[in-house]
Coordinates of C-alpha atoms in Angstrom, one line a residue:
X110 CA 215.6 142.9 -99.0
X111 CA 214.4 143.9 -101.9
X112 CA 217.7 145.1 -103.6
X113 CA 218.9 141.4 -103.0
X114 CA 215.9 140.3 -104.6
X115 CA 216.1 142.0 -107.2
X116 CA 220.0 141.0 -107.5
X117 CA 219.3 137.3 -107.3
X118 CA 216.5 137.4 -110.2
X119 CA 219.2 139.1 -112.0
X120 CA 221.9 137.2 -111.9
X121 CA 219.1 134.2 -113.0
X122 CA 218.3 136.0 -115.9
X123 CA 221.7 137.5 -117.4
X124 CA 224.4 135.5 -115.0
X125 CA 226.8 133.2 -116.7
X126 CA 226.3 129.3 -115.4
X127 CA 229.2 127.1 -114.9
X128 CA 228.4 123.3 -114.6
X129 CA 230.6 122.1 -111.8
X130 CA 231.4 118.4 -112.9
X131 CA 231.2 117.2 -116.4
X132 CA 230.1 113.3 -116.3
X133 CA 226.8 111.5 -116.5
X134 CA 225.1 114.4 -114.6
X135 CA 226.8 117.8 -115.9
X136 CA 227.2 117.0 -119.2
X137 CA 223.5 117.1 -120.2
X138 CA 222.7 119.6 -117.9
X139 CA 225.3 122.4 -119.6
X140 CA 224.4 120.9 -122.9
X141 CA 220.7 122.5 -122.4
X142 CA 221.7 125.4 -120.4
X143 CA 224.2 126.1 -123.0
X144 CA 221.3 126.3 -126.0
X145 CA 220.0 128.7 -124.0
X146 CA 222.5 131.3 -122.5
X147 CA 226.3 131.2 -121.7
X148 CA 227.2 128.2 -119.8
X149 CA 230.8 126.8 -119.5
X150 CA 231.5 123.2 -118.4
X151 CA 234.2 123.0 -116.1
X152 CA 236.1 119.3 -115.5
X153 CA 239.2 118.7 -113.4
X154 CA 240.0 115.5 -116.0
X155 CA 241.8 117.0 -119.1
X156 CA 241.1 114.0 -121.2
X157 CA 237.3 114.7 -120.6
X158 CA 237.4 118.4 -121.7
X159 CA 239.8 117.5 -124.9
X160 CA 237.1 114.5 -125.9
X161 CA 234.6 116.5 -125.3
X162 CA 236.0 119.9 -127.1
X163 CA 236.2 117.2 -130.1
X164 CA 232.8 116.5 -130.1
X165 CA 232.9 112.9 -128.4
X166 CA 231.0 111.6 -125.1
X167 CA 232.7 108.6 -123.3
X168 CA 229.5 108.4 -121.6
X169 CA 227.3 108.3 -123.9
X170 CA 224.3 110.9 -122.6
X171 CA 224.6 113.5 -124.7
X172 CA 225.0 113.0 -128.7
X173 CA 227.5 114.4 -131.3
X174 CA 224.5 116.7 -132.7
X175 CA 223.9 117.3 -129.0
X176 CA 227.1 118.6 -128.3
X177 CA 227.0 121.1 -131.6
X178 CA 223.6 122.5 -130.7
X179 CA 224.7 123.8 -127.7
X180 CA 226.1 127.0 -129.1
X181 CA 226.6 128.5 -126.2
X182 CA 228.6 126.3 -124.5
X183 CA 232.3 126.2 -123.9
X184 CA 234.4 123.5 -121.8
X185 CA 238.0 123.8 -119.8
X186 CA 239.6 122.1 -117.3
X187 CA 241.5 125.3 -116.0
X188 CA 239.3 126.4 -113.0
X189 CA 240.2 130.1 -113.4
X190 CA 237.6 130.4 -116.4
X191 CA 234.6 130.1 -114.3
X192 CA 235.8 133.0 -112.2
X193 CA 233.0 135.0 -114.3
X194 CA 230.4 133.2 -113.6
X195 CA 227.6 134.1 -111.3
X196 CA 225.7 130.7 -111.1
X197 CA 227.5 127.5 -110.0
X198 CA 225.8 124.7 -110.5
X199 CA 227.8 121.0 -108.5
X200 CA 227.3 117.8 -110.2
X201 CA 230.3 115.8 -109.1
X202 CA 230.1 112.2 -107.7
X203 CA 229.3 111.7 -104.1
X204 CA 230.5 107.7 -103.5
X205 CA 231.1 106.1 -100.3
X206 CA 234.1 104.8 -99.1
X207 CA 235.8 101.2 -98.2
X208 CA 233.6 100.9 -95.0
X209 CA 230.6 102.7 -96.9
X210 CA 230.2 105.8 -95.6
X211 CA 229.6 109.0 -97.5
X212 CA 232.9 110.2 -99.3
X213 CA 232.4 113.8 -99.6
X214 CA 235.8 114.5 -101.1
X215 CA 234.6 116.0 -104.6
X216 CA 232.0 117.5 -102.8
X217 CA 234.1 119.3 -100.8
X218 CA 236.8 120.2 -103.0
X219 CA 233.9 121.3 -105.4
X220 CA 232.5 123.8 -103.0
X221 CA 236.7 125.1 -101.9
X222 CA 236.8 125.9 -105.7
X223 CA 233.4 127.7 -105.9
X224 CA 233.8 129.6 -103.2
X225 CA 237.2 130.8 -104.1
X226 CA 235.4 132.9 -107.1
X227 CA 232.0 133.7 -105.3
X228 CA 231.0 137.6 -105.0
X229 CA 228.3 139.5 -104.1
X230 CA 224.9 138.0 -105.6
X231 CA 226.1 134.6 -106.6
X232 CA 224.5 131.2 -106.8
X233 CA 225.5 128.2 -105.6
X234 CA 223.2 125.3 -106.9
X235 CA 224.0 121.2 -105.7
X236 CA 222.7 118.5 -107.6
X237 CA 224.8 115.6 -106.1
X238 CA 223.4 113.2 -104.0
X239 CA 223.8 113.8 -100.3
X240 CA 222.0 113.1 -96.8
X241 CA 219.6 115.9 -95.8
X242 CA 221.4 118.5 -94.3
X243 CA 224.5 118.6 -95.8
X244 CA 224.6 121.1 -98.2
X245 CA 224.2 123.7 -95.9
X246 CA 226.2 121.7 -93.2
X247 CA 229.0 121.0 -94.6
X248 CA 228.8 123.2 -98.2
X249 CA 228.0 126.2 -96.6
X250 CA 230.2 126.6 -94.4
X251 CA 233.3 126.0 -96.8
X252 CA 232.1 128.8 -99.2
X253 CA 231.9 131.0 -96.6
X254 CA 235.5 130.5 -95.6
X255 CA 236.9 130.2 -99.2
X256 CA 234.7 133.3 -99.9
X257 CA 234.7 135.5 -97.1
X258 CA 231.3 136.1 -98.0
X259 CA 228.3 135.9 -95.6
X260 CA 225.5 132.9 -96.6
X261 CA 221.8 134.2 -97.0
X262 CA 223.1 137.8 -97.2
X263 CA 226.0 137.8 -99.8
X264 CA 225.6 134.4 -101.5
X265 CA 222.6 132.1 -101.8
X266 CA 222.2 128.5 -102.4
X267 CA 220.1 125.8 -103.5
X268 CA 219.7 122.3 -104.3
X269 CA 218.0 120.1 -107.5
X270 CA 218.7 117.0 -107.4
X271 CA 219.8 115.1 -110.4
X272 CA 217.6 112.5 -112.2
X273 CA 219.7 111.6 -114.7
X274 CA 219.0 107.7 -116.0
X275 CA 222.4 106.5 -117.6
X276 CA 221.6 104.8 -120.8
X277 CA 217.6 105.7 -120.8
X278 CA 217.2 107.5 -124.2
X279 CA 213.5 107.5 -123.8
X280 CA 213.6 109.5 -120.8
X281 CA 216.0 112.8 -121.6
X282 CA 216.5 114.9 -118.7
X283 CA 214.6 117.8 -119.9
X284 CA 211.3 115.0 -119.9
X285 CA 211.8 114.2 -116.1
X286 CA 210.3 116.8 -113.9
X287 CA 213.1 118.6 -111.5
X288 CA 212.7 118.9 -107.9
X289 CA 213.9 122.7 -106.7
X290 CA 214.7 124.4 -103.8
X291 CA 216.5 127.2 -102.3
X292 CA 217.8 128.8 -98.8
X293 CA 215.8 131.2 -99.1
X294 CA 212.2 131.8 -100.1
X295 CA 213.6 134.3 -102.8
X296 CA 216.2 131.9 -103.6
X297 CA 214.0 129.1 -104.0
X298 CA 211.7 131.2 -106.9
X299 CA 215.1 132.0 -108.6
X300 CA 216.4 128.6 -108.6
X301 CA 213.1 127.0 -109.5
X302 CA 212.8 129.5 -112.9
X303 CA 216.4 129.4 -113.7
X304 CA 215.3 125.4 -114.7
X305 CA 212.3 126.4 -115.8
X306 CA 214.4 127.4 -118.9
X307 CA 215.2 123.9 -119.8
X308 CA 213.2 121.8 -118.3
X309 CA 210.2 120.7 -120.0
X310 CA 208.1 118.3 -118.0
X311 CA 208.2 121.2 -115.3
X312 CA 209.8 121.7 -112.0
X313 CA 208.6 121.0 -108.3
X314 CA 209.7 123.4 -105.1
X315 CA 210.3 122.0 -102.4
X316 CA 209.9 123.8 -99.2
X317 CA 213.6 123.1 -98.1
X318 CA 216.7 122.2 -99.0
X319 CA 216.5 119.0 -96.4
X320 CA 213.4 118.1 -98.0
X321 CA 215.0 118.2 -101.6
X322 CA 217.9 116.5 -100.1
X323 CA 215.8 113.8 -98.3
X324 CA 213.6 113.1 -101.3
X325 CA 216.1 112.1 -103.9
X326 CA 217.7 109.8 -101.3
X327 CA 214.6 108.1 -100.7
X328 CA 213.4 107.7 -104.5
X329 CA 216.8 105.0 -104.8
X330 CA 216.2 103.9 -101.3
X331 CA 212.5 102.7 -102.2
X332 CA 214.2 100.9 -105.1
X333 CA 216.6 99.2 -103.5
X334 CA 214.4 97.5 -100.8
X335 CA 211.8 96.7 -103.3
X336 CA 214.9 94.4 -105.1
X337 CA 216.3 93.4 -102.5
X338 CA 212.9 91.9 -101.0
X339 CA 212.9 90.0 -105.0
X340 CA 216.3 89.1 -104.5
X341 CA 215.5 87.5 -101.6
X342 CA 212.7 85.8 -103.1
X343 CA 214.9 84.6 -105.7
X344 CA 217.2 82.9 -103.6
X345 CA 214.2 81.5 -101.4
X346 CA 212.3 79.9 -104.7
X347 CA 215.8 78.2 -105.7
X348 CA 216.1 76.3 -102.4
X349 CA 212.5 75.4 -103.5
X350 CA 212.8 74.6 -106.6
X351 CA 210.6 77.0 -108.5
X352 CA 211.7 79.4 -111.2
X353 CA 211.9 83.1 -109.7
X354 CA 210.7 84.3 -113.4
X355 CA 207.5 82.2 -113.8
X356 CA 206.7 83.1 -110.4
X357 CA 207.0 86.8 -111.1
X358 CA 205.4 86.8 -114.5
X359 CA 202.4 85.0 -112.7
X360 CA 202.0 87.6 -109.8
X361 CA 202.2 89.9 -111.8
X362 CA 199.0 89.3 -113.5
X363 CA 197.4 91.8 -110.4
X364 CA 197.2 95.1 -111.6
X365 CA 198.9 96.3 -108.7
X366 CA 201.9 93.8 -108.5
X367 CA 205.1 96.1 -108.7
X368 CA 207.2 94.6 -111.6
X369 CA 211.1 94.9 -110.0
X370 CA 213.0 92.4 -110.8
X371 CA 215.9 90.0 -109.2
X372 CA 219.5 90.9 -110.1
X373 CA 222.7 92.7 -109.3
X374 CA 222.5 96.2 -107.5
X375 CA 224.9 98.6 -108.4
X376 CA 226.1 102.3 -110.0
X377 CA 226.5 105.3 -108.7
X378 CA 222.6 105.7 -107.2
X379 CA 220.7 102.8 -105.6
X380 CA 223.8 101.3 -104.1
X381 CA 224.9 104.3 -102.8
X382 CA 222.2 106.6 -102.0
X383 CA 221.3 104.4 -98.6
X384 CA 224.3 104.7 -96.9
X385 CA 223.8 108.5 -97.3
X386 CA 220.8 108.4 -95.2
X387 CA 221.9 105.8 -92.9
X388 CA 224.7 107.4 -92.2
X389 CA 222.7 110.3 -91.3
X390 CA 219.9 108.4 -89.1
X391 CA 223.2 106.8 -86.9
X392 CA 224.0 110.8 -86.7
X393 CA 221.0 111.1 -84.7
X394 CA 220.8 107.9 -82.7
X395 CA 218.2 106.1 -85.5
X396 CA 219.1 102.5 -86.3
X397 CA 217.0 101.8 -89.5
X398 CA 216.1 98.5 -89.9
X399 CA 215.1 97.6 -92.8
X400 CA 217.0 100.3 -95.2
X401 CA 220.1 98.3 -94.0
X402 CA 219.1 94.7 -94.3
X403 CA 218.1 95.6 -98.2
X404 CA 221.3 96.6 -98.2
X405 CA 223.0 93.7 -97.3
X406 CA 220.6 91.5 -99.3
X407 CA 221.6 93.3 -102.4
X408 CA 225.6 93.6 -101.2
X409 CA 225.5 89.4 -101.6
X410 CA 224.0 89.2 -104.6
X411 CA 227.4 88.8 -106.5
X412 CA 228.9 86.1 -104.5
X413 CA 225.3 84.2 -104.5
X414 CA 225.6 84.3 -108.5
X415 CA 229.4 82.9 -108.1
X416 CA 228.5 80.0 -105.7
X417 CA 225.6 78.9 -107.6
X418 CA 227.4 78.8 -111.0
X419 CA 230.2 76.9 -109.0
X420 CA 227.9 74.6 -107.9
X421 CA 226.5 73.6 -111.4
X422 CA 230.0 73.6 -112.1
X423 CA 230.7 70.7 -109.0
X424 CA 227.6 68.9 -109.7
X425 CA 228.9 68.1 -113.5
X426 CA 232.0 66.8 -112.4
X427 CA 234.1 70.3 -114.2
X428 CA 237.5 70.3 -111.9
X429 CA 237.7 74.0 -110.8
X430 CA 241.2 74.6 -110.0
X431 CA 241.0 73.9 -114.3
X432 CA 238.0 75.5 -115.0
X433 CA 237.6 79.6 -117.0
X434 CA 234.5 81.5 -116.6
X435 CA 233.3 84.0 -119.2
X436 CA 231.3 86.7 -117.9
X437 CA 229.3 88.7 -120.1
X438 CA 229.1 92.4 -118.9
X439 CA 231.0 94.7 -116.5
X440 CA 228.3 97.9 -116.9
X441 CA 226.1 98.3 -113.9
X442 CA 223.1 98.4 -115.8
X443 CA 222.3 97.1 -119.7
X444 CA 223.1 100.0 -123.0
X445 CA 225.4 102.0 -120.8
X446 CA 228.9 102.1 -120.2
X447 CA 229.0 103.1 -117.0
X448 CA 230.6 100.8 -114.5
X449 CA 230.7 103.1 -111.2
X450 CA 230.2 100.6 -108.4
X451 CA 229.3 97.8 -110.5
X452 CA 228.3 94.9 -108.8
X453 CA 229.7 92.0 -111.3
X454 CA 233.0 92.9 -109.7
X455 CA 231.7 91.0 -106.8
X456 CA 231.4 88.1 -108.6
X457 CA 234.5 88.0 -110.6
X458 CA 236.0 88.2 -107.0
X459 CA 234.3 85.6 -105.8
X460 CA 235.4 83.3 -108.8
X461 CA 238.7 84.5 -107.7
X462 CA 238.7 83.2 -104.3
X463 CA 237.8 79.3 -106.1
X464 CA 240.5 79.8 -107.6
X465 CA 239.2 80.1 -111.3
X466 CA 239.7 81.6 -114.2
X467 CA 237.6 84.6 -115.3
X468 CA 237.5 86.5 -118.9
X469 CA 235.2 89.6 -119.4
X470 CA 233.6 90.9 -122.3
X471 CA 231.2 94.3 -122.2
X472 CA 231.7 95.8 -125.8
X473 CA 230.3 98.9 -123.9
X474 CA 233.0 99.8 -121.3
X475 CA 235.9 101.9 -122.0
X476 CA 238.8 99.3 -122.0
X477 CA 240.7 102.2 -120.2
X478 CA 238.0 102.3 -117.7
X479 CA 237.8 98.9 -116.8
X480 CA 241.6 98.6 -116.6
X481 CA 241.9 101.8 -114.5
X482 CA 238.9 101.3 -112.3
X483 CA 238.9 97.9 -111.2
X484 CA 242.5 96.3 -112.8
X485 CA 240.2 94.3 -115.6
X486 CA 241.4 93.6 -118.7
X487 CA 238.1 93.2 -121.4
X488 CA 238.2 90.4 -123.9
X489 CA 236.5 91.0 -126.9
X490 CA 233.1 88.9 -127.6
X491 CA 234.0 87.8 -131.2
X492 CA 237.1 86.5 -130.1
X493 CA 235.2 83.9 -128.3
X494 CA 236.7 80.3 -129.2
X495 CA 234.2 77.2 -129.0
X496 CA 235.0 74.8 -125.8
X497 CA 236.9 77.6 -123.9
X498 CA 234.9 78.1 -120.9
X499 CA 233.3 75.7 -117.9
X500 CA 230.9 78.3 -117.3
X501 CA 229.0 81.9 -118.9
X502 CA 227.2 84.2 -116.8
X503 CA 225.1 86.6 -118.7
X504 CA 225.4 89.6 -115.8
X505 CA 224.4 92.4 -118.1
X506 CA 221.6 92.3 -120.5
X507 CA 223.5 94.6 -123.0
X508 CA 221.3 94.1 -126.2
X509 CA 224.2 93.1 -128.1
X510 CA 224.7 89.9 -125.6
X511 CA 220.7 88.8 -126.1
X512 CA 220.6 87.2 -129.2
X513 CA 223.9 84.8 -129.0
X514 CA 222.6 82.7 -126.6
X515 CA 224.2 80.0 -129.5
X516 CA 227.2 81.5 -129.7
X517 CA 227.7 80.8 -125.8
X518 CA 226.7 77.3 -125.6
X519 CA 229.2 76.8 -128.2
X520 CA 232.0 78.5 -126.1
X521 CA 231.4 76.6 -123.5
X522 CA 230.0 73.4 -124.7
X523 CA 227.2 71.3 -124.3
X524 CA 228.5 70.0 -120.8
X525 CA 229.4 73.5 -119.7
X526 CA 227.2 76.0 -117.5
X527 CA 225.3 79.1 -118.4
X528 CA 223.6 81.1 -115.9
X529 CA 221.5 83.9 -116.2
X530 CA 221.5 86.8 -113.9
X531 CA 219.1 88.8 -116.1
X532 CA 216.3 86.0 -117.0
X533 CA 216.5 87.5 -120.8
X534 CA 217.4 83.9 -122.6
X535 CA 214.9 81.1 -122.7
X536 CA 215.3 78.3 -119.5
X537 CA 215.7 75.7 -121.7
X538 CA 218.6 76.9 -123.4
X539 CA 220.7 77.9 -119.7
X540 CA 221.3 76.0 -116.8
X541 CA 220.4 78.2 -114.0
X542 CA 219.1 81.7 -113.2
X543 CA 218.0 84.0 -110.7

């Protein structure tokens, strides 16, 4: 045993890292590995290696200056360069599919690549998001037949999960303590001090991989119940006729009042992480109660927002099959581009189904994005005409969007309706909010 020790704090200290998965995770991630020792990005998209070979991050996590200072650091999209490399570290996307359950595609064909180049002494590290037990479940066992290579005797694994914020420049990955863990004991100590290296605010072991696994679900689970339970709440005190925000900003006045707030639930973590774990809990005969009815409070948030704005609509007498919407924001969350299960798609569909109109305007999102992703075709925010639209719906609270409040009354008139998802522009200038 002590020969594999002594292997595995080895290949920590001198092994080349390659960062399965360059997007809003992996990106950052090999950008501080590679300041620090050789580290080579690897990304099935072409167009993402060649951007990012140029300097330029569609995503917008990791700067131009960024980018240069990691001197070590080398990208390709050819998955024969990281044949070398002695430490894999998986950051693709784990989504869920049509009938939300967990899509472990990338994941899968992640771990069929890794294992084709695994030898003796390697590392296999997973930072995607999965239910706990399936890296060694259903990783495992697919390195081990792409490898030929025996788990816990010729290979080791372990998992540290991401905490990556899209669009939070006050909170850099290396400032956000990293949870660790490994298959084995000896493992674990090598994982935990290979992100010692980089990460500043320290690093937490967990005594398991299931643990690690079952902790970061939970941390977008608590979220998502906590909104949903505002949410709720929201659509509660408009039946009543009270305004959700007054009645927030007045609760919380008690020091211990948690400040979440009502809104659309989306991207590639809160709306997704619980039908990891639910999945998992139907596995072994569990029927969780409340995880799933946050769940479907959040999922009905977008056509809530829809039928409300056609309501204001009705009430002032605008004739729908006539009538265009401008929508304000496609990102899932505010000063990011990323639109990975946004939830304002549910609301341009409902629109849809009334028959109306709907233009879009996020000057955040990747025009290629939108159109590719979700068939949208942005319009541009200065190109907005006076008297064009029935209705606005401010559905991101991009900061660009905050301050022309003006410049959407104009647009759509001083009979038309403007509603506020995000409760950023004053209730006497909008018509309805959450």
């Amino acid at each position: 045993m002590a020969s594999t020790i002594t292997q595995v704090e080895r290949v920590v200290n001198e092994g080349v890292v390659a960062v399965v998965g360059i997007g809003y995770v992996g990106l950052p991630l090999a950008v501080e590995f590679g300041k620090v020792r050789t580290t080579i990005g690897f990304d099935t998209s072409e167009r993402r290696i060649a951007e990012l070979r140029l300097g330029v991050d569609r995503t917008k996590e990791s700067a131009r200056s960024e980018l240069h200072a990691a001197l070590h650091l080398s990208f390709t999209s050819d998955p024969k360069a990281i044949r070398d490399a002695s430490i894999y570290i998986v950051t693709v996307p784990t989504p869920i599919d049509a009938s939300k359950r967990p899509n472990l595609e990338s994941l899968q064909s992640a771990s069929e690549t890794v294992g084709g180049f695994l030898s003796d002494g390697d590392l296999v590290v997973y930072e995607s998001t999965v239910y706990p037990g399936a890296t060694e479940e259903v990783c495992v066992p697919i390195l081990e037949k792409a490898s030929g290579l025996h788990f816990n005797r010729d290979f080791f694994v372990g998992y540290s999960p991401e905490r990556i914020n899209p669009g939070d420049t006050s909170r850099p990955m290396t400032s956000i303590m990293k949870v660790t863990s490994g298959s084995t004991p000896e493992t674990a100590d090598a994982v935990d001090a290979l992100y010692a290296q980089i990460i500043q605010a320290g690093t937490y072991r967990a005594s398991s991989i299931r643990v690690a696994e079952a902790a970061k679900v939970i941390e977008n689970i608590q979220r998502d119940v906590n909104v949903a339970l505002i949410n709720e709440l929201a659509i509660l005190f408009g039946k009543l006729g009270l305004d959700t925000q007054e009645v927030l900003a007045v609760a919380g006045t008690k020091w211990n009042f948690l400040p979440f707030q009502p809104g659309l639930v989306g991207g590639h973590c809160i709306g997704v992480d619980p039908y990891y774990l639910t999945h998992k809990a139907q596995e072994v005969g569990f029927h969780p109660e409340v995880i799933l009815a946050g769940r479907r409070v959040n999922d009905s948030m977008g056509p809530y927002v829809a039928d409300q704005v056609v309501l204001l609509m009705a009430r002032g007498g605008v004739a729908l099959d006539r009538a265009r919407v401008l929508i304000l924001g496609l990102a899932f969350k505010e000063n990011c581009p990323d639109i990975r299960n946004t939830r304002v798609v549910d609301v341009i569909r409902r629109l849809a189904e009334y028959g109306i109109a709907v233009d879009v305007v996020d000057p955040w999102v990747d025009a290629d994005d939108a159109r590719d992703e979700y068939g949208i075709e942005l319009a541009d925010v200065n190109d907005v005409a006076p008297g064009t639209y029935s209705a606005a719906i401010l559905a991101v609270a991009h900061d660009e969007f905050l301050g022309r409040l003006p410049q959407v009354r104009s647009a759509v008139g001083e009979q038309g309706v403007i509603f506020d998802v995000k409760g950023k522009w004053s209730l006497d200038g909008i018509d309805g909010r959450l």
